GROMACS .gro file of C-alpha atoms in nm:
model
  352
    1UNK     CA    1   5.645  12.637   5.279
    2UNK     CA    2   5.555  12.481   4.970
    3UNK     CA    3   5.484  12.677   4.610
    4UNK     CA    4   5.095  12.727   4.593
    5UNK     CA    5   4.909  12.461   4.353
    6UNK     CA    6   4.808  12.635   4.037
    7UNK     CA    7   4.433  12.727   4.056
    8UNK     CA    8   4.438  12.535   3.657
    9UNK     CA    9   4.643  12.245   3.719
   10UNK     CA   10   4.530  11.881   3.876
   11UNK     CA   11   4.597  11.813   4.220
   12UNK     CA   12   4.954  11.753   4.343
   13UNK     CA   13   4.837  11.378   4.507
   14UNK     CA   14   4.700  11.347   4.137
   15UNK     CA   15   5.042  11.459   3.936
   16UNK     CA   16   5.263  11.229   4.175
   17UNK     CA   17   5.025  10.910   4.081
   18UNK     CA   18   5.086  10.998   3.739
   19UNK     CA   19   5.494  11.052   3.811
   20UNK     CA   20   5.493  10.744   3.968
   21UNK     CA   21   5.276  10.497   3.750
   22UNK     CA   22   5.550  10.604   3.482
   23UNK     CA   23   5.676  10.217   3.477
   24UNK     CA   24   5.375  10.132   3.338
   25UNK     CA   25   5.334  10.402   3.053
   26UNK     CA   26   5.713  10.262   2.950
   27UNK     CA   27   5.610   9.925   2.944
   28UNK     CA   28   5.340  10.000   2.733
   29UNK     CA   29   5.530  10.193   2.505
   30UNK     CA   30   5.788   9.918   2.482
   31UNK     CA   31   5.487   9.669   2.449
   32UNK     CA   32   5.355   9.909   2.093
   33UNK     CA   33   5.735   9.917   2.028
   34UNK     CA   34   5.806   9.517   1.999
   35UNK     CA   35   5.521   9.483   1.824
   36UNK     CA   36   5.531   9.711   1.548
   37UNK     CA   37   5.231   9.855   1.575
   38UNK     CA   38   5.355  10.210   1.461
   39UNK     CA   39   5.529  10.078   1.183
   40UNK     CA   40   5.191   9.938   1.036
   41UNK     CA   41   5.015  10.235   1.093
   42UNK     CA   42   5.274  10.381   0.862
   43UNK     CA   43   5.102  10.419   0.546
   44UNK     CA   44   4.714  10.419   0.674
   45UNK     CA   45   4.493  10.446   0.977
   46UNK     CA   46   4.382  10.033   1.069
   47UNK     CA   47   4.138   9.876   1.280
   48UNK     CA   48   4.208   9.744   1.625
   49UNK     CA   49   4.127   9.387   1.511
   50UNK     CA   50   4.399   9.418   1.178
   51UNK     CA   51   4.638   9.529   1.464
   52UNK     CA   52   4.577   9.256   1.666
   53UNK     CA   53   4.602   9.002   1.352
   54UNK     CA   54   4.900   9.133   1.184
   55UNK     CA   55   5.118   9.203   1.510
   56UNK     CA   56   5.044   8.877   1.687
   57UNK     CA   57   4.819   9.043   1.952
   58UNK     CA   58   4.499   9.001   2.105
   59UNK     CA   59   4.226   9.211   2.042
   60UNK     CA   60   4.079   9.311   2.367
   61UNK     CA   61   4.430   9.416   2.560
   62UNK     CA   62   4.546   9.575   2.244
   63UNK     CA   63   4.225   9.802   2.246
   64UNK     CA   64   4.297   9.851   2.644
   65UNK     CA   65   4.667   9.922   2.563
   66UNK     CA   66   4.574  10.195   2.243
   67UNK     CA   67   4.364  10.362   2.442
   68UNK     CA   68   4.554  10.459   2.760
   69UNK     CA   69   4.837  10.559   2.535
   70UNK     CA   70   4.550  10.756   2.309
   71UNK     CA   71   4.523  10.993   2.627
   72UNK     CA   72   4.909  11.020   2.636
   73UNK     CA   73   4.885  11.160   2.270
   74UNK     CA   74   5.081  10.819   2.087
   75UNK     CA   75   4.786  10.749   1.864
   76UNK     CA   76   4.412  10.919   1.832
   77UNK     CA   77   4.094  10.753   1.678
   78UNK     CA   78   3.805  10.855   1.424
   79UNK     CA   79   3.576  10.529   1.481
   80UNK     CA   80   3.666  10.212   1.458
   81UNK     CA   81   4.053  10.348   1.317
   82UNK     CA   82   4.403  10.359   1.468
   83UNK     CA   83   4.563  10.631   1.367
   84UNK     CA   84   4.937  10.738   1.518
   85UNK     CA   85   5.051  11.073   1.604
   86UNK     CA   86   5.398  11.233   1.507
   87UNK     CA   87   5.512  11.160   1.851
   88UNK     CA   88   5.362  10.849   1.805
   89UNK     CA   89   5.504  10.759   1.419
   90UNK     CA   90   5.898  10.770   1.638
   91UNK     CA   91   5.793  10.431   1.743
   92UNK     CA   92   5.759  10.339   1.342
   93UNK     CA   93   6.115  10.181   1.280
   94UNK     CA   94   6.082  10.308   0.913
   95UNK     CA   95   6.093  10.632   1.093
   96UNK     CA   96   6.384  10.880   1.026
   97UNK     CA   97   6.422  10.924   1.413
   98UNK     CA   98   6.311  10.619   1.516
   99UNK     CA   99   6.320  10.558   1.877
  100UNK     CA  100   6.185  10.213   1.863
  101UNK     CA  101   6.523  10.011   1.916
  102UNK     CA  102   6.541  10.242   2.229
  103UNK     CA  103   6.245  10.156   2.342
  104UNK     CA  104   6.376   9.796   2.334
  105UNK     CA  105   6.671   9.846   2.467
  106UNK     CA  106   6.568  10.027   2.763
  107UNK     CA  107   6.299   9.744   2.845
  108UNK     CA  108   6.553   9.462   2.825
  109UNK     CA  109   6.882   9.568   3.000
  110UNK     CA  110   6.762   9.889   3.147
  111UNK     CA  111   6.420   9.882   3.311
  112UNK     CA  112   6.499   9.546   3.580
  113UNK     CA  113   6.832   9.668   3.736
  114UNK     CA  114   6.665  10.016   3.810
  115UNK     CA  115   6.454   9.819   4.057
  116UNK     CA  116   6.831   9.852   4.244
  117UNK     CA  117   6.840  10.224   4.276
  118UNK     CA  118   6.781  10.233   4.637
  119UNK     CA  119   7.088  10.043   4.693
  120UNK     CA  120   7.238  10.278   4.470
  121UNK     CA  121   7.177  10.594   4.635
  122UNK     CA  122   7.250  10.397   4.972
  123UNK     CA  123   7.578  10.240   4.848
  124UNK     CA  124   7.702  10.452   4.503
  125UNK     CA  125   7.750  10.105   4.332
  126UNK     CA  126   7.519  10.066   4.013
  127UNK     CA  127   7.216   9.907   4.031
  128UNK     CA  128   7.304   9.701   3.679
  129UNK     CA  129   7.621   9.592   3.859
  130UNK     CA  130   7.422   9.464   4.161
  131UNK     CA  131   7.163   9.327   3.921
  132UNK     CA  132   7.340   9.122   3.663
  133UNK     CA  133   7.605   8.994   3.904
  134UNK     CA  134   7.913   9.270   3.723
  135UNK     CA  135   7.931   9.609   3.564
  136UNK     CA  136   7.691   9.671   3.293
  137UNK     CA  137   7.931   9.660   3.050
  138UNK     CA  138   8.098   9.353   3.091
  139UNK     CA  139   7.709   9.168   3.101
  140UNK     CA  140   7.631   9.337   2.767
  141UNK     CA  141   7.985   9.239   2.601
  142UNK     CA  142   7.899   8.859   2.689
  143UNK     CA  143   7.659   8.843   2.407
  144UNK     CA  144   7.677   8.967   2.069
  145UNK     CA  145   7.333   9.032   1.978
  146UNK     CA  146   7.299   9.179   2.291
  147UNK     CA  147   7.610   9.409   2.190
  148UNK     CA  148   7.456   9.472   1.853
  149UNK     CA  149   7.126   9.597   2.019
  150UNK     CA  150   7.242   9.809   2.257
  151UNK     CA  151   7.491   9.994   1.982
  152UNK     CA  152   7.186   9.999   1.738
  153UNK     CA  153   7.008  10.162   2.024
  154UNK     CA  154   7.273  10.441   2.138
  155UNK     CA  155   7.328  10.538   1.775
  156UNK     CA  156   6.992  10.588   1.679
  157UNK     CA  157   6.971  10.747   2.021
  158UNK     CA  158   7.267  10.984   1.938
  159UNK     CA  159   7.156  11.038   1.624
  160UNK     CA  160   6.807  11.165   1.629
  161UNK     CA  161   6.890  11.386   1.886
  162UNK     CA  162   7.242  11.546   1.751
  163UNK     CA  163   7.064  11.601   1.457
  164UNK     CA  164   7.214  11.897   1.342
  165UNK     CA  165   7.484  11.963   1.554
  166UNK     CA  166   7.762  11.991   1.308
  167UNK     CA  167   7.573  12.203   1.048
  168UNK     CA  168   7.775  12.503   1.139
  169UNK     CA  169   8.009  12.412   1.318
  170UNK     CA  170   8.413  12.448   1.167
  171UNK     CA  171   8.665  12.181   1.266
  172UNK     CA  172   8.990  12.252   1.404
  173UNK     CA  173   9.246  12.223   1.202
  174UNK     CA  174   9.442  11.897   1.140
  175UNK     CA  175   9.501  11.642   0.875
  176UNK     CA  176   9.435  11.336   1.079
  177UNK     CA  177   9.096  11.315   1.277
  178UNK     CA  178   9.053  11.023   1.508
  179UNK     CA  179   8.725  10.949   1.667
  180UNK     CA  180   8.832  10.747   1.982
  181UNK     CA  181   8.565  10.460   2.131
  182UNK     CA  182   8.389  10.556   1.812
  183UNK     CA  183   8.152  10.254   1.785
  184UNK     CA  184   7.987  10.290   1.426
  185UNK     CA  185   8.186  10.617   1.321
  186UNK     CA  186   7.859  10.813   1.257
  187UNK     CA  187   8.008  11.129   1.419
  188UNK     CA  188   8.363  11.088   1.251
  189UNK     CA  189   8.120  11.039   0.937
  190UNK     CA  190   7.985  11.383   0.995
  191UNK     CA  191   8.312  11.551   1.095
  192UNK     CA  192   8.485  11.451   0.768
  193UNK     CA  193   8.273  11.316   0.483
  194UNK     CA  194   8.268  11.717   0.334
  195UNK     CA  195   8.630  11.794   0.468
  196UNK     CA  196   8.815  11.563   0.150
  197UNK     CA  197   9.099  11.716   0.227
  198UNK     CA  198   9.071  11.534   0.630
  199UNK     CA  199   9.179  11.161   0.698
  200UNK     CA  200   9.006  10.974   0.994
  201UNK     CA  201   9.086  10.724   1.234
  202UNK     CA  202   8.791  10.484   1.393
  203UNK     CA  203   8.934  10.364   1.681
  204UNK     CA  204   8.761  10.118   1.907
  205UNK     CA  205   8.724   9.731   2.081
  206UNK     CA  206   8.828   9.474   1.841
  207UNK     CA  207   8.497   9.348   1.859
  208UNK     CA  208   8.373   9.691   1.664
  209UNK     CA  209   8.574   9.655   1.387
  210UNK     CA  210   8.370   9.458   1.145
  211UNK     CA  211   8.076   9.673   1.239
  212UNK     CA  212   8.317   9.969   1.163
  213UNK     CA  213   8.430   9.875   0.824
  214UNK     CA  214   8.107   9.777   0.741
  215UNK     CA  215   7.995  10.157   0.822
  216UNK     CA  216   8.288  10.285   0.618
  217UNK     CA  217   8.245  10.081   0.334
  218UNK     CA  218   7.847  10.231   0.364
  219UNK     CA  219   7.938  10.534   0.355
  220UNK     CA  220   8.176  10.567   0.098
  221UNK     CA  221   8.496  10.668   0.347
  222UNK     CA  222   8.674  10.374   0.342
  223UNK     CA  223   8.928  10.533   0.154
  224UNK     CA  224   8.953  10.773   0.425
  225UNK     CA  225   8.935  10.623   0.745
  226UNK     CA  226   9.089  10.310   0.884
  227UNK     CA  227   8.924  10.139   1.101
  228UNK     CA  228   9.197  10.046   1.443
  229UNK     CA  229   9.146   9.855   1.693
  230UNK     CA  230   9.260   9.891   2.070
  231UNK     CA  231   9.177   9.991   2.445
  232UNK     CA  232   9.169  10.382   2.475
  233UNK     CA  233   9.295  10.288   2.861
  234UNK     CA  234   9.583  10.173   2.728
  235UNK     CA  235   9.691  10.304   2.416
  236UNK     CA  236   9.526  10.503   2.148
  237UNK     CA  237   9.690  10.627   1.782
  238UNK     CA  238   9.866  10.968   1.733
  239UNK     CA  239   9.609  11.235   1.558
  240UNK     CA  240   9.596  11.543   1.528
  241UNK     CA  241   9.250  11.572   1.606
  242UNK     CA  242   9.073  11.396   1.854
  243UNK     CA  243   8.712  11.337   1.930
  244UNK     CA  244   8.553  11.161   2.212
  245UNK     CA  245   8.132  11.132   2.129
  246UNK     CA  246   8.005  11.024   2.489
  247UNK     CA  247   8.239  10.875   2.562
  248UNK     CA  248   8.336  11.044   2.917
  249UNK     CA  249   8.024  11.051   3.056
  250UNK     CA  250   8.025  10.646   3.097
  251UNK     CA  251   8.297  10.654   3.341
  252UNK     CA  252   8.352  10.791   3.720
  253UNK     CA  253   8.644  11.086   3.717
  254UNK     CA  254   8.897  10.817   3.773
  255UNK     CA  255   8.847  10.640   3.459
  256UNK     CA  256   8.718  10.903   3.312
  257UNK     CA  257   9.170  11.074   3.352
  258UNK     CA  258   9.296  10.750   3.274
  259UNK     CA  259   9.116  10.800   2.919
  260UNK     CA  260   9.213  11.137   2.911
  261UNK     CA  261   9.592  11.045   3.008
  262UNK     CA  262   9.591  10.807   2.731
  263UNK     CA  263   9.521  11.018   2.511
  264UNK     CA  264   9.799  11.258   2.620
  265UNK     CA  265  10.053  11.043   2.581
  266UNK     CA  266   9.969  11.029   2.269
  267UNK     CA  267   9.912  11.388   2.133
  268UNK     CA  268  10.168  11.594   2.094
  269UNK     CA  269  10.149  11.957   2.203
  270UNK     CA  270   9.908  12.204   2.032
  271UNK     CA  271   9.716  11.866   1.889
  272UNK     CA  272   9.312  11.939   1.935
  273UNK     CA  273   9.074  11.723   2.147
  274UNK     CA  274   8.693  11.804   2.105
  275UNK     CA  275   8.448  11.640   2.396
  276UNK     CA  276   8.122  11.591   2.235
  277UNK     CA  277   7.884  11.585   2.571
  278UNK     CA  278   7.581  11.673   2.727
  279UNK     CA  279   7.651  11.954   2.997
  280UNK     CA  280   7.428  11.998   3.296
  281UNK     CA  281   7.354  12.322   3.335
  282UNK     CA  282   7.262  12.539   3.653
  283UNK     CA  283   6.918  12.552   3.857
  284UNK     CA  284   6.604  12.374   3.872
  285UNK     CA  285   6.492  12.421   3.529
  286UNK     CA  286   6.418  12.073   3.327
  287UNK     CA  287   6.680  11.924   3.077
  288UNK     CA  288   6.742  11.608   2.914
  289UNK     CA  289   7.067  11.572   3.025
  290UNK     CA  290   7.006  11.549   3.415
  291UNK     CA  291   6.742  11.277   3.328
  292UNK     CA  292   7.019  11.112   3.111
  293UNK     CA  293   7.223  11.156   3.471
  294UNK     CA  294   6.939  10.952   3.612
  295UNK     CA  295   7.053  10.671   3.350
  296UNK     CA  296   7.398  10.673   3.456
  297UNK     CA  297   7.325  10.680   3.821
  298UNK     CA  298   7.160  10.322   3.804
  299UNK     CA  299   7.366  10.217   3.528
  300UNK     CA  300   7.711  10.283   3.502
  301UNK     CA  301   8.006  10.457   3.725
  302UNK     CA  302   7.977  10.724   3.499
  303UNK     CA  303   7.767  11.063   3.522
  304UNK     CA  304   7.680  11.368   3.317
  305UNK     CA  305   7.925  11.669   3.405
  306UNK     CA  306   7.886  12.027   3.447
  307UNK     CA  307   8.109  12.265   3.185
  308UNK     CA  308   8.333  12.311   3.527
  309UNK     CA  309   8.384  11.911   3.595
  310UNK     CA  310   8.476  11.879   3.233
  311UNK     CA  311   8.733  12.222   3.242
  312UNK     CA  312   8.840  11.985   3.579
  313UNK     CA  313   8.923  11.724   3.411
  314UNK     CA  314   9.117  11.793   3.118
  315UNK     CA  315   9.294  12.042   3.291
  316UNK     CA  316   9.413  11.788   3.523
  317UNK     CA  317   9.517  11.566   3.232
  318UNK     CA  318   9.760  11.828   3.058
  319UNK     CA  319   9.470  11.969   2.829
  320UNK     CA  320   9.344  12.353   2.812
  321UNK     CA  321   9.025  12.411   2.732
  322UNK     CA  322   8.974  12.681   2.447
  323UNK     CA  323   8.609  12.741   2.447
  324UNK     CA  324   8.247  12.557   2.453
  325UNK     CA  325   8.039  12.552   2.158
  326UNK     CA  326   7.691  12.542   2.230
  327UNK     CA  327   7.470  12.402   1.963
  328UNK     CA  328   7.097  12.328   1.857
  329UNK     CA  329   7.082  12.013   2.014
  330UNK     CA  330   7.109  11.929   2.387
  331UNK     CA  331   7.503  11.884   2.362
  332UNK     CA  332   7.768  12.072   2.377
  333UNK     CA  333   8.143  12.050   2.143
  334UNK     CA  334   8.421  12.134   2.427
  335UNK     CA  335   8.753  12.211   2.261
  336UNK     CA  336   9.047  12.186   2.447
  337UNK     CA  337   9.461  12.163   2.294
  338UNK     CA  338   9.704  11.964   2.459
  339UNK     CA  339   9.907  12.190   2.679
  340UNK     CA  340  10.300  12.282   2.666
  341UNK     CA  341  10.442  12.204   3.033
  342UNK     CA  342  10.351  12.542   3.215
  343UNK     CA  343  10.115  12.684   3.007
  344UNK     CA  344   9.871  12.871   3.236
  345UNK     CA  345   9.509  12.762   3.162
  346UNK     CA  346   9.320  12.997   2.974
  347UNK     CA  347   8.956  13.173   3.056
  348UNK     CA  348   8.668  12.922   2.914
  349UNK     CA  349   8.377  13.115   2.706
  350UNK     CA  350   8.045  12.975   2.585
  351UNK     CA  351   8.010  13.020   2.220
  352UNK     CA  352   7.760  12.991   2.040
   0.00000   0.00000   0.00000
């Protein structure tokens, strides 16, 4: 039997049109995203027409657009004025969690091969890899703007939402830190830039380099961090410290060891590894992660892991896992030490 409907809320036929007209809200949002719309409602409330003029629009959809996403609570009007809300000022890319480069992203390589998750959930191979012809990956690698959008995308991504998550937290000890796949080195950045005492390691494709340097140089850690490049499935440098940002959860368990192995060979015993991951947790209630999952499933081998999977797979790799630091955010730090031969794994607490 079905849970009663609750005598407050809209009819169940009524929710499920909503659920499933979602495409549209996201094109829509995508739509106010590519225009810039938020961003010129930045510093004052303007007309529909100014909209229109100054973003390239016309004036009648705009108005038809702005008001659907009014009831969604993006923008709100007194009059004839546009003004945004603070969800709706994340679409601003002079925002300090902007979300617009998402927004893009996820409309241009994302939103066409998820057409392809029915063959997905019939045949476990992505729906991008059906779609563009070969693995996700590989079709965003062929272009370098395409590259540079999708890396803009994850970090502000990353960013805005592990805002915070190394506040507190104290990092293991070792004088070399090396942030493998690292991509733009904000999370090495984070790990180190008070630590002066701590030398880093960005370690990634060769094509990431001169965006690495570059991020460095920003940053004022050049001094500190050099900037390597290489294939963590085949060999990665010797740290003492080792950090992989989501980096896991864009492989199937497979890959997923062969990283991991890498990495072993590498590390001597007692060196540190810290997974920096979204964990699903138990039961039915709603978290970001298992609609990140939902990303994965039409995108990429990979998938978001339970704190078990993960314990799984670095034990299997030659790692024990020490504990799991839970943080503000929706991720999770899980430290783990590479393992003497024969030493007996040891019992995994949540920390907070």
């Amino acid at each position: 039997m079905s849970d009663p409907v609750p005598p407050d809320g809209p009819p169940p036929a009524v929710v499920m049109s909503q659920l499933l007209g979602g495409f549209q809200l996201s094109q829509a949002l995508y739509v106010v995203a590519k225009l810039d719309i938020c961003t010129l409602l930045e510093e004052k409330p303007l007309t529909v027409t100014e909209l229109a003029e100054r973003s390239g629009a016309r004036p009648e959809p705009l108005s038809r657009l702005i008001r659907t996403l009014a009831s969604t609570g993006i923008f709100h009007t007194t009059g004839d004025l546009v003004h945004t809300t603070p969800l709706g000022a994340t679409l601003s890319r002079t925002h300090p969690e902007t979300v617009a480069h998402i927004a893009e992203m996820w409309m241009e390589t994302h939103y066409l091969p998820f057409s392809e998750l029915l063959h997905t959930v019939r045949t476990g191979e992505p729906g991008a890899t059906r779609y563009f012809g070969k693995p996700a990956f590989a079709w965003v690698g062929e272009d370098p703007a395409r590259a540079r959008q999708v890396a803009r995308a994850m970090a502000d991504l990353t960013g805005s939402l592990r805002r915070g998550m190394f506040d507190a937290y104290q990092l293991p000890a070792g004088d070399r830190v090396a942030d493998v796949g690292g991509a733009d080195g904000s999370v090495l950045a984070e790990l180190i830039a008070h630590r002066p005492d701590r030398q880093g390691i960005l370690f990634d494709l060769p094509a990431m380099v001169p965006s690495g340097n570059a991020a460095m140089v920003t940053r004022r850690l050049d001094d500190r961090v050099a900037v390597v490049a290489g294939d963590f499935f085949t060999e990665v440098p010797e740290a003492d410290v080792y950090v992989l940002s989501f980096i896991l959860h864009d492989w199937d368990d497979d890959a997923a060891g062969r990283i991991l192995a890498t990495i072993r060979r590498s590390a001597s015993d007692g060196a540190r590894l810290l997974l920096v991951e979204g964990l699903v947790p138990p039961g039915d209630q709603p978290h970001l992660i298992k609609m990140v999952d939902l990303t994965m499933l039409g995108m990429v081998p990979g998938r978001e892991r339970t704190a078990e999977e993960y314990t799984t797979l670095l034990t299997d790799a030659g790692f024990v896992v020490d504990r799991i630091v839970t943080t503000p955010t929706p991720f999770s730090i899980v430290e783990a030490t590479a393992a003497a031969d024969g030493q007996p794994p040891r019992q995994v607490r949540p920390v907070g």
